Amino acid sequence: MAEETTRRARPKKIRRVQISFNVLAQIILVLFLAAMVNSIAFRHYKRWDFSREQKYALSDKTKRFLRTIKGKMHITIFFSPNTPISADVQNLLTEYQYAGKGKIDIEHIDPERNLSRAKEMFDKYKIVSDESLLVIDYEGRNKAVKASEMAEVDQSGMAIGEGPRVVAFKGEQAITSAMMDLVEGKKNILGYVLGHKEPPLSGNSTVSVLKTFIENENIKFQELNLFDVGAIPAELKTVMIIGPQYDFSDREMQLLRDFWNKQGRILALLDPAAKTPKLDAFLNELGVKVNDDRLMVFLRTGIQELALTRDVQAHFLGDSPITKRLADVRALFFGGTSSITLEPDRVRAANIRLEPLIQAEKGYFAETDYNSDDQAKLQADANRNSNAVLTIGAAIEKGGSADERVQVNSSRLVVVSNATFIQDKALTQDQQSLDFISGSVNWLLSREQLIGIAPKIPKPLTFSLDENGLRSLRWMILVLMPLIPAIIGSVVWWQRRV
C-alpha cells in the first residue's frame, strides 16, 4: 500500500513542477513581450494634439524644414520660472524634439539657481541680455531668441495687482526663423559707416555691447568708409550711421542717395551737437526735418526748487512693426536730443510714408536758445511749450505697402535724434534701447514678419445660453439632478423591503 501511494504521489509532484515551469515561462514571455512593445513604442510613436487651441501643434512648414536638417541642433534654455511663457516654450520645444527625430537636443538652465553653468554658457555665447531667452546652436553658429520675441504680453493689469497676460504666443515663428537662419548659414551683413569720427567697432569701443547684441542675431558688421568706395557694395542691404561728428561730403551724399534709390536701408542716429547740414538736407528731402533745438524739462527737487535736465524720458509708439512689442515702454535718452518734424503731406506724392516711433513724455519742451543760462527765460519757454508733442524717432519707407502682410521691395530708413542712448554706459541701465535697435535692424532687413507662421492666440472657453437654454439648465439642476438619486434610493429601499 505504501509503495502504491508513493507511485501515485510521484506523477502529481512531476505535474506540479511542470505547471510551475509553464507558469514561469509564461511570466517571462509576457515580461519579454511587454519590454519589446515598450522599446518599440519608445522609438516609434505618434503624438496627437486634441486640445481646442492646438497651441503646440507645429505647422507643416516647420515640420518640412525639420526634415531637411542634416546635423545636430542644440538648444539651451535660459528661462527663469516666473517667466509667463516658460511652460509654453518647454512644451513647444518637446514638439520640436519629436518632429526632429533625434536631431534636436535640449538643455534647461535656470539662471537663478544654476549660476555656474549659466555663466559658462553666457560666456560661450556672449549673451549680454538679462532677459529670459534660449540659444540655438548649429554647427558652430548660434542665435539667441528672447522671450519677448515669442509672445505678446499684456501688462496693463499689473497696476491693479494682476499678473501679465499672454495675448499671443509666437514661439514657433521666432524659433523656426532662427533655425532657418542658422541652417542656411548666411549672415546678414550690416555696413557700419566710418570716417566722420563715429564710435569705432574695435579697440576701445563705446558700442561693444550693441555690436555683440546685434551679432547674436545672425548679423555681421562690415566697416564702410565711403571715401574708399565708388559705390556701396551690393552685399550691403543696410548701412548704419551712428553719431557722425563731421558732415558728409557731396560725393558721400551722392553714394547714400544712389543707395537709397536702389531700395537701400539706412539706420541714422544723429548727434544734435554735431553740425551735419548735408545729412540733414537728405533727411529733409524725405520729409523729416531735424530741428535745431534741445529737449529739456524742469523737474521739482523740493518745495520751491526746480532742476533743469536735458536727459529725455520718452516712450515708444506701438503702431510700427519696429516698436510693436515696445508699445508704451519708457526709455531714457541721455545727453542732447533734438526734436524732429514729420511732413508726410509734402512727400506723399513721392510714395514716401512717415511713421513716428518715439515721442518725449509730457512736460518736455524744445528750446531753440539751448545755450542760454537765463533760468527765467527757459521757464517761460517751458510753460509756453510744455504741451507740445515732440517726436525724436521716426521710420521712413518709400515704395512699400501699409499692409504688413504684403511684402513689397522698398527703401527704408530709421532716424533718431540721439546717438548716445546705444553706448555701453547707457545700455547697462536701459535694456529697451537694445530692443529698439534690434527691432529697427530687423525691420530694415525685412525680417519683421519672420516666416509667416501665425501666432497662437488664447481663446477663453465661454458658454452662451439663450432663454430656452437657461430654462432647460434650471430644470436639470433643480429637478432632474435631485430626482435621479431619489429614484435610485427608492428602488433600493423597495428591494430591501421585499
XYZ file of C-alpha atoms in Angstrom:
498
model
C 0.000 0.000 0.000
C 2.783 2.434 0.898
C 4.587 1.774 -2.423
C 1.368 2.260 -4.397
C 0.701 5.558 -2.560
C 4.256 6.665 -3.350
C 3.842 5.786 -7.059
C 0.595 7.844 -7.212
C 2.177 10.876 -5.458
C 5.193 10.943 -7.798
C 3.249 11.835 -11.029
C 1.352 14.552 -9.122
C 4.663 16.088 -7.995
C 6.029 15.974 -11.540
C 2.875 17.673 -12.843
C 3.247 20.427 -10.233
C 6.830 21.031 -11.341
C 5.743 21.089 -14.995
C 2.932 23.529 -14.213
C 5.355 25.738 -12.263
C 7.790 25.809 -15.182
C 4.959 26.585 -17.590
C 3.738 29.461 -15.418
C 7.301 30.783 -15.045
C 7.878 30.541 -18.801
C 4.608 32.380 -19.448
C 5.548 35.136 -16.991
C 8.992 35.528 -18.603
C 7.405 35.567 -22.066
C 4.837 38.201 -21.041
C 7.566 40.353 -19.463
C 9.730 39.973 -22.593
C 6.832 40.926 -24.869
C 5.988 43.917 -22.640
C 9.631 45.057 -22.755
C 9.741 44.662 -26.549
C 6.486 46.584 -27.002
C 7.716 49.396 -24.744
C 11.067 49.511 -26.513
C 9.420 49.747 -29.931
C 6.884 52.279 -28.688
C 9.684 54.413 -27.197
C 11.388 54.665 -30.586
C 8.363 54.678 -32.860
C 5.392 56.576 -31.524
C 2.853 59.117 -32.694
C 1.678 62.270 -30.916
C -1.687 63.951 -31.378
C -2.828 67.313 -30.087
C -6.525 67.103 -29.232
C -6.574 70.459 -27.429
C -9.093 73.026 -28.601
C -6.495 75.696 -29.421
C -3.830 73.385 -30.944
C -1.361 75.569 -29.045
C 1.715 73.417 -29.526
C 0.910 71.780 -32.866
C 3.694 72.619 -35.328
C 2.853 73.953 -38.759
C 3.581 71.901 -41.882
C 6.210 74.460 -42.852
C 8.162 73.838 -39.652
C 7.848 70.059 -39.979
C 9.115 70.124 -43.579
C 12.038 72.293 -42.528
C 12.990 69.995 -39.621
C 13.125 67.043 -42.017
C 15.817 68.853 -44.034
C 18.213 69.320 -41.105
C 21.337 67.214 -41.579
C 23.315 67.785 -38.384
C 22.601 68.034 -34.669
C 20.987 71.151 -33.236
C 21.456 72.032 -29.557
C 19.011 74.351 -27.777
C 19.903 75.853 -24.395
C 17.004 77.408 -22.481
C 17.747 80.228 -20.023
C 14.290 80.814 -18.559
C 13.528 81.842 -15.009
C 10.493 80.061 -13.511
C 8.445 83.268 -13.243
C 8.544 83.928 -16.995
C 4.894 83.848 -18.202
C 5.629 81.645 -21.223
C 8.129 79.288 -19.603
C 5.799 76.248 -19.707
C 4.604 77.112 -23.216
C 8.168 77.235 -24.556
C 9.109 73.915 -22.945
C 6.014 72.168 -24.325
C 6.630 73.654 -27.767
C 10.259 72.507 -27.792
C 9.078 68.986 -26.909
C 7.159 69.037 -30.203
C 10.323 70.225 -31.976
C 12.246 67.308 -30.465
C 9.620 64.832 -31.636
C 9.410 66.289 -35.142
C 13.222 66.496 -35.348
C 13.541 62.714 -34.832
C 16.654 62.820 -32.664
C 18.303 65.812 -34.355
C 17.482 68.286 -31.564
C 18.971 68.233 -28.057
C 17.587 70.490 -25.322
C 19.239 71.673 -22.115
C 17.327 73.601 -19.437
C 19.327 76.018 -17.284
C 17.735 78.070 -14.535
C 19.925 81.215 -14.452
C 18.756 81.964 -10.905
C 19.730 78.582 -9.420
C 22.459 77.058 -11.627
C 24.704 80.125 -11.629
C 27.977 78.425 -12.615
C 26.503 76.624 -15.630
C 24.592 79.742 -16.675
C 27.752 81.877 -16.523
C 29.671 79.280 -18.522
C 27.062 79.312 -21.305
C 26.677 83.109 -21.175
C 30.423 83.454 -21.766
C 30.361 80.864 -24.529
C 27.534 82.511 -26.453
C 28.447 86.109 -25.457
C 24.988 86.832 -24.055
C 24.572 90.427 -22.866
C 20.821 90.443 -22.262
C 19.325 89.774 -18.836
C 16.006 88.727 -20.393
C 14.829 85.103 -20.460
C 15.934 83.578 -23.741
C 17.051 80.438 -25.498
C 20.141 79.901 -27.642
C 20.101 77.678 -30.720
C 23.500 76.212 -31.676
C 24.040 74.534 -35.051
C 27.441 73.551 -36.470
C 29.292 76.285 -34.601
C 26.774 79.014 -35.395
C 24.372 80.244 -32.749
C 21.497 82.627 -32.360
C 19.562 83.887 -29.344
C 15.750 84.075 -29.258
C 14.352 86.279 -26.493
C 11.142 85.642 -24.591
C 9.768 88.992 -25.758
C 10.094 87.799 -29.371
C 7.989 84.708 -28.627
C 4.933 86.347 -27.099
C 2.844 89.465 -26.944
C 2.237 90.135 -23.247
C -0.422 92.460 -21.857
C 0.825 94.069 -18.646
C -1.995 96.577 -18.239
C -3.441 94.603 -15.316
C -0.294 94.869 -13.197
C -1.421 98.280 -11.923
C -4.363 96.598 -10.153
C -2.403 93.606 -8.875
C -2.958 91.206 -11.787
C -0.098 89.341 -13.439
C 0.993 89.701 -17.065
C -1.329 88.053 -19.594
C -0.119 86.378 -22.805
C -2.130 87.845 -25.671
C -0.470 85.880 -28.488
C 2.154 83.112 -28.376
C 4.626 83.395 -31.286
C 7.179 80.833 -30.191
C 7.074 78.807 -33.394
C 7.569 81.928 -35.514
C 10.669 83.043 -33.648
C 12.273 79.615 -33.134
C 11.793 78.308 -36.673
C 13.015 81.602 -38.154
C 16.183 81.434 -36.042
C 16.735 77.794 -37.052
C 16.394 78.681 -40.735
C 18.968 81.452 -40.417
C 21.440 79.058 -38.790
C 20.908 76.183 -41.215
C 21.256 78.463 -44.233
C 24.497 79.701 -42.707
C 24.296 83.086 -44.387
C 24.824 86.061 -42.129
C 23.154 89.324 -42.993
C 25.838 91.971 -43.498
C 25.378 95.386 -41.922
C 27.564 98.218 -43.204
C 28.956 100.430 -40.423
C 29.844 103.866 -41.771
C 33.158 105.347 -40.587
C 35.165 108.424 -41.461
C 33.280 111.138 -39.571
C 34.506 110.326 -36.036
C 31.811 107.733 -35.387
C 32.406 105.316 -32.460
C 34.835 102.587 -33.600
C 33.769 98.949 -33.647
C 37.082 97.582 -32.372
C 39.585 98.595 -29.745
C 38.306 100.991 -27.109
C 34.779 100.948 -28.484
C 31.813 102.587 -26.780
C 29.338 100.391 -28.704
C 30.754 96.944 -27.880
C 27.548 95.793 -26.139
C 25.460 96.838 -29.133
C 27.863 95.077 -31.521
C 27.690 91.812 -29.560
C 23.919 92.034 -29.236
C 23.363 92.569 -32.980
C 25.844 89.869 -33.983
C 23.903 87.368 -31.830
C 21.035 87.808 -34.313
C 22.995 86.269 -37.205
C 24.199 89.670 -38.427
C 27.766 90.581 -39.338
C 29.196 94.097 -39.167
C 31.341 95.346 -42.023
C 33.164 98.636 -41.744
C 32.338 101.023 -44.585
C 34.348 104.129 -45.430
C 32.556 105.997 -48.203
C 35.817 107.741 -49.197
C 37.278 104.401 -50.284
C 34.459 103.016 -52.472
C 32.902 104.015 -55.750
C 29.525 102.702 -54.622
C 28.091 100.988 -51.580
C 28.797 97.239 -52.099
C 25.891 95.174 -53.389
C 26.116 92.696 -50.491
C 25.248 95.503 -48.080
C 21.478 95.840 -47.923
C 21.583 98.010 -44.779
C 24.029 100.644 -43.518
C 24.267 102.127 -40.027
C 25.294 105.719 -39.297
C 25.928 106.401 -35.594
C 26.687 109.876 -34.320
C 28.866 111.398 -37.055
C 30.732 114.431 -35.695
C 31.511 115.864 -39.121
C 29.317 116.310 -42.166
C 29.344 114.078 -45.238
C 30.933 115.324 -48.442
C 28.942 115.848 -51.632
C 30.358 112.635 -53.070
C 29.411 110.644 -49.980
C 25.911 112.066 -50.022
C 25.570 111.047 -53.655
C 26.539 107.489 -52.731
C 23.896 107.473 -49.990
C 21.241 108.849 -52.368
C 22.104 106.242 -55.005
C 21.914 103.540 -52.346
C 18.535 104.837 -51.149
C 17.139 104.995 -54.684
C 18.142 101.347 -55.216
C 15.938 100.233 -52.315
C 18.680 100.595 -49.737
C 18.107 100.556 -45.980
C 19.666 103.107 -43.587
C 19.752 103.473 -39.790
C 20.773 107.005 -38.779
C 21.371 108.009 -35.150
C 22.224 111.711 -35.030
C 24.196 113.759 -32.535
C 22.437 117.153 -32.266
C 25.683 118.809 -31.143
C 27.345 117.939 -34.464
C 26.740 120.145 -37.483
C 25.751 117.919 -40.397
C 23.731 120.159 -42.758
C 24.131 117.923 -45.820
C 22.943 114.811 -43.991
C 20.075 116.853 -42.511
C 19.174 118.088 -46.004
C 18.965 114.492 -47.252
C 16.540 113.638 -44.446
C 14.570 116.803 -45.201
C 14.116 115.609 -48.780
C 12.396 112.538 -47.321
C 10.006 114.591 -45.181
C 11.928 114.561 -41.878
C 13.158 117.910 -40.614
C 15.800 117.766 -37.869
C 15.227 120.878 -35.759
C 17.997 122.995 -34.264
C 16.816 122.740 -30.660
C 17.249 120.671 -27.480
C 14.617 118.897 -25.440
C 14.537 119.929 -21.787
C 12.318 119.576 -18.745
C 12.127 121.202 -15.334
C 11.908 118.664 -12.503
C 10.844 119.603 -8.999
C 13.544 118.660 -6.486
C 11.996 120.393 -3.474
C 9.068 122.517 -2.425
C 10.363 125.614 -4.204
C 13.274 124.142 -6.159
C 13.346 123.214 -9.836
C 16.149 121.485 -11.724
C 16.653 121.615 -15.494
C 17.624 118.347 -17.180
C 18.416 117.529 -20.795
C 18.112 113.751 -20.395
C 14.912 112.815 -22.181
C 12.456 110.228 -20.961
C 10.456 109.038 -23.947
C 8.026 106.269 -24.851
C 7.796 104.051 -27.914
C 4.711 104.058 -30.109
C 3.226 100.671 -30.974
C 1.897 101.360 -34.478
C 5.054 100.222 -36.289
C 6.432 96.674 -36.570
C 9.668 98.099 -35.169
C 8.123 99.135 -31.849
C 5.044 96.923 -31.698
C 6.261 94.929 -28.719
C 7.687 98.073 -27.091
C 4.381 99.951 -27.141
C 4.236 102.467 -24.278
C 7.556 101.256 -22.857
C 9.677 104.095 -21.419
C 13.364 104.652 -22.109
C 15.955 107.288 -21.230
C 17.874 109.152 -23.922
C 20.955 110.662 -22.285
C 22.730 113.760 -23.468
C 21.417 116.166 -26.058
C 18.306 115.293 -28.045
C 16.635 117.453 -30.660
C 13.078 117.272 -31.941
C 12.209 116.200 -35.460
C 9.240 117.348 -37.503
C 7.466 114.941 -39.847
C 5.901 116.361 -43.004
C 4.035 113.444 -44.616
C 1.885 115.590 -46.896
C 4.934 117.091 -48.569
C 6.370 113.700 -49.632
C 3.189 111.702 -50.165
C 3.327 112.297 -53.928
C 6.736 110.585 -53.972
C 5.173 107.467 -52.372
C 7.028 108.064 -49.113
C 5.369 107.101 -45.829
C 6.449 108.527 -42.482
C 5.726 106.999 -39.101
C 6.701 108.326 -35.657
C 8.424 105.771 -33.430
C 9.500 107.633 -30.272
C 7.964 110.621 -28.522
C 9.094 112.524 -25.441
C 6.958 112.384 -22.316
C 4.639 115.251 -21.470
C 6.308 118.247 -19.860
C 9.318 118.413 -22.164
C 9.815 121.460 -24.345
C 12.042 122.124 -27.366
C 14.364 125.039 -26.627
C 15.952 126.821 -29.583
C 18.145 129.008 -27.358
C 19.653 125.923 -25.739
C 22.958 127.594 -24.788
C 21.203 130.176 -22.609
C 21.683 130.244 -18.826
C 18.695 132.518 -18.232
C 16.503 130.351 -15.997
C 13.583 132.783 -16.149
C 13.536 132.673 -19.949
C 13.819 128.884 -20.001
C 10.968 128.535 -17.508
C 8.811 130.874 -19.593
C 9.534 128.767 -22.700
C 8.723 125.616 -20.729
C 5.365 126.989 -19.590
C 4.550 128.062 -23.112
C 5.574 124.864 -24.979
C 5.349 122.013 -22.443
C 2.185 120.528 -24.002
C 3.692 120.076 -27.472
C 4.054 116.547 -28.898
C 7.790 116.092 -29.514
C 8.990 113.304 -31.798
C 12.591 112.115 -31.580
C 12.471 108.949 -33.711
C 10.736 108.047 -36.975
C 10.608 105.481 -39.766
C 10.620 106.332 -43.474
C 9.607 103.976 -46.264
C 9.485 104.624 -49.982
C 7.565 102.293 -52.266
C 6.338 99.913 -49.589
C 2.870 98.822 -48.553
C 0.988 99.980 -45.472
C -0.308 96.412 -45.048
C 2.248 94.329 -43.113
C 1.020 91.158 -44.828
C 2.038 92.481 -48.255
C 5.768 92.239 -48.947
C 6.954 94.863 -51.426
C 10.554 95.852 -52.106
C 11.136 99.342 -50.774
C 13.664 101.823 -49.459
C 13.653 102.127 -45.676
C 15.231 104.453 -43.140
C 15.088 104.831 -39.356
C 16.240 108.105 -37.817
C 16.676 109.044 -34.134
C 17.876 112.468 -32.983
C 20.091 110.994 -30.269
C 23.228 108.903 -30.700
C 24.336 108.281 -27.114
C 21.489 106.023 -25.978
C 23.119 102.977 -27.598
C 26.539 103.473 -25.989
C 27.727 100.943 -23.425
C 27.307 103.246 -20.421
C 23.667 103.873 -21.366
C 22.792 100.285 -22.264
C 23.823 98.982 -18.854
C 20.880 100.947 -17.460
C 18.359 100.645 -20.271
C 17.634 97.295 -21.963
C 14.814 98.815 -24.034
C 17.325 100.644 -26.228
C 18.836 97.347 -27.371
C 15.380 96.011 -28.186
C 14.594 99.125 -30.206
C 17.810 98.881 -32.231
C 17.184 95.168 -32.739
C 13.666 95.894 -33.999
C 14.956 98.643 -36.289
C 17.675 96.470 -37.809
C 15.307 93.548 -38.346
C 12.766 95.852 -39.993
C 15.437 97.282 -42.252
C 16.477 93.721 -43.177
C 12.816 92.799 -43.919
C 12.729 90.263 -41.096
C 9.808 91.775 -39.205
C 7.366 89.159 -40.472
C 9.709 86.273 -39.634
C 8.382 83.342 -41.656
C 4.655 83.965 -41.671
C 3.683 81.320 -39.114
C 0.528 82.520 -37.402
C 0.723 83.220 -33.654
C -1.393 81.148 -31.270
C -3.971 83.387 -29.597
C -5.511 82.051 -26.366
C -9.266 81.670 -26.659
C -11.224 81.598 -23.395
C -13.866 78.886 -23.190
C -17.270 80.542 -22.914
C -20.895 79.326 -22.933
C -23.731 81.403 -24.301
C -27.230 80.321 -23.292
C -30.461 81.812 -24.569
C -33.726 81.841 -22.586
C -34.617 78.265 -23.600
C -31.156 77.039 -22.650
C -31.373 78.708 -19.259
C -34.819 77.172 -18.669
C -33.511 73.684 -19.525
C -30.479 74.185 -17.275
C -32.740 75.278 -14.443
C -34.871 72.100 -14.769
C -31.752 69.928 -14.842
C -30.269 71.476 -11.691
C -33.463 71.873 -9.629
C -35.450 68.790 -10.712
C -33.547 66.183 -12.705
C -30.338 66.007 -10.687
C -32.116 65.630 -7.286
C -34.676 63.236 -8.824
C -32.111 60.662 -10.049
C -30.626 59.801 -6.608
C -34.170 59.885 -5.144
C -35.344 57.257 -7.666
C -32.257 55.092 -7.080
C -32.765 55.316 -3.305
C -36.442 54.390 -3.641
C -35.609 51.332 -5.759
C -33.008 50.131 -3.233
C -35.426 50.666 -0.355
C -38.194 48.728 -2.127
C -35.905 45.770 -2.904
C -34.761 45.551 0.700
C -38.361 45.786 1.929
C -39.444 42.965 -0.309
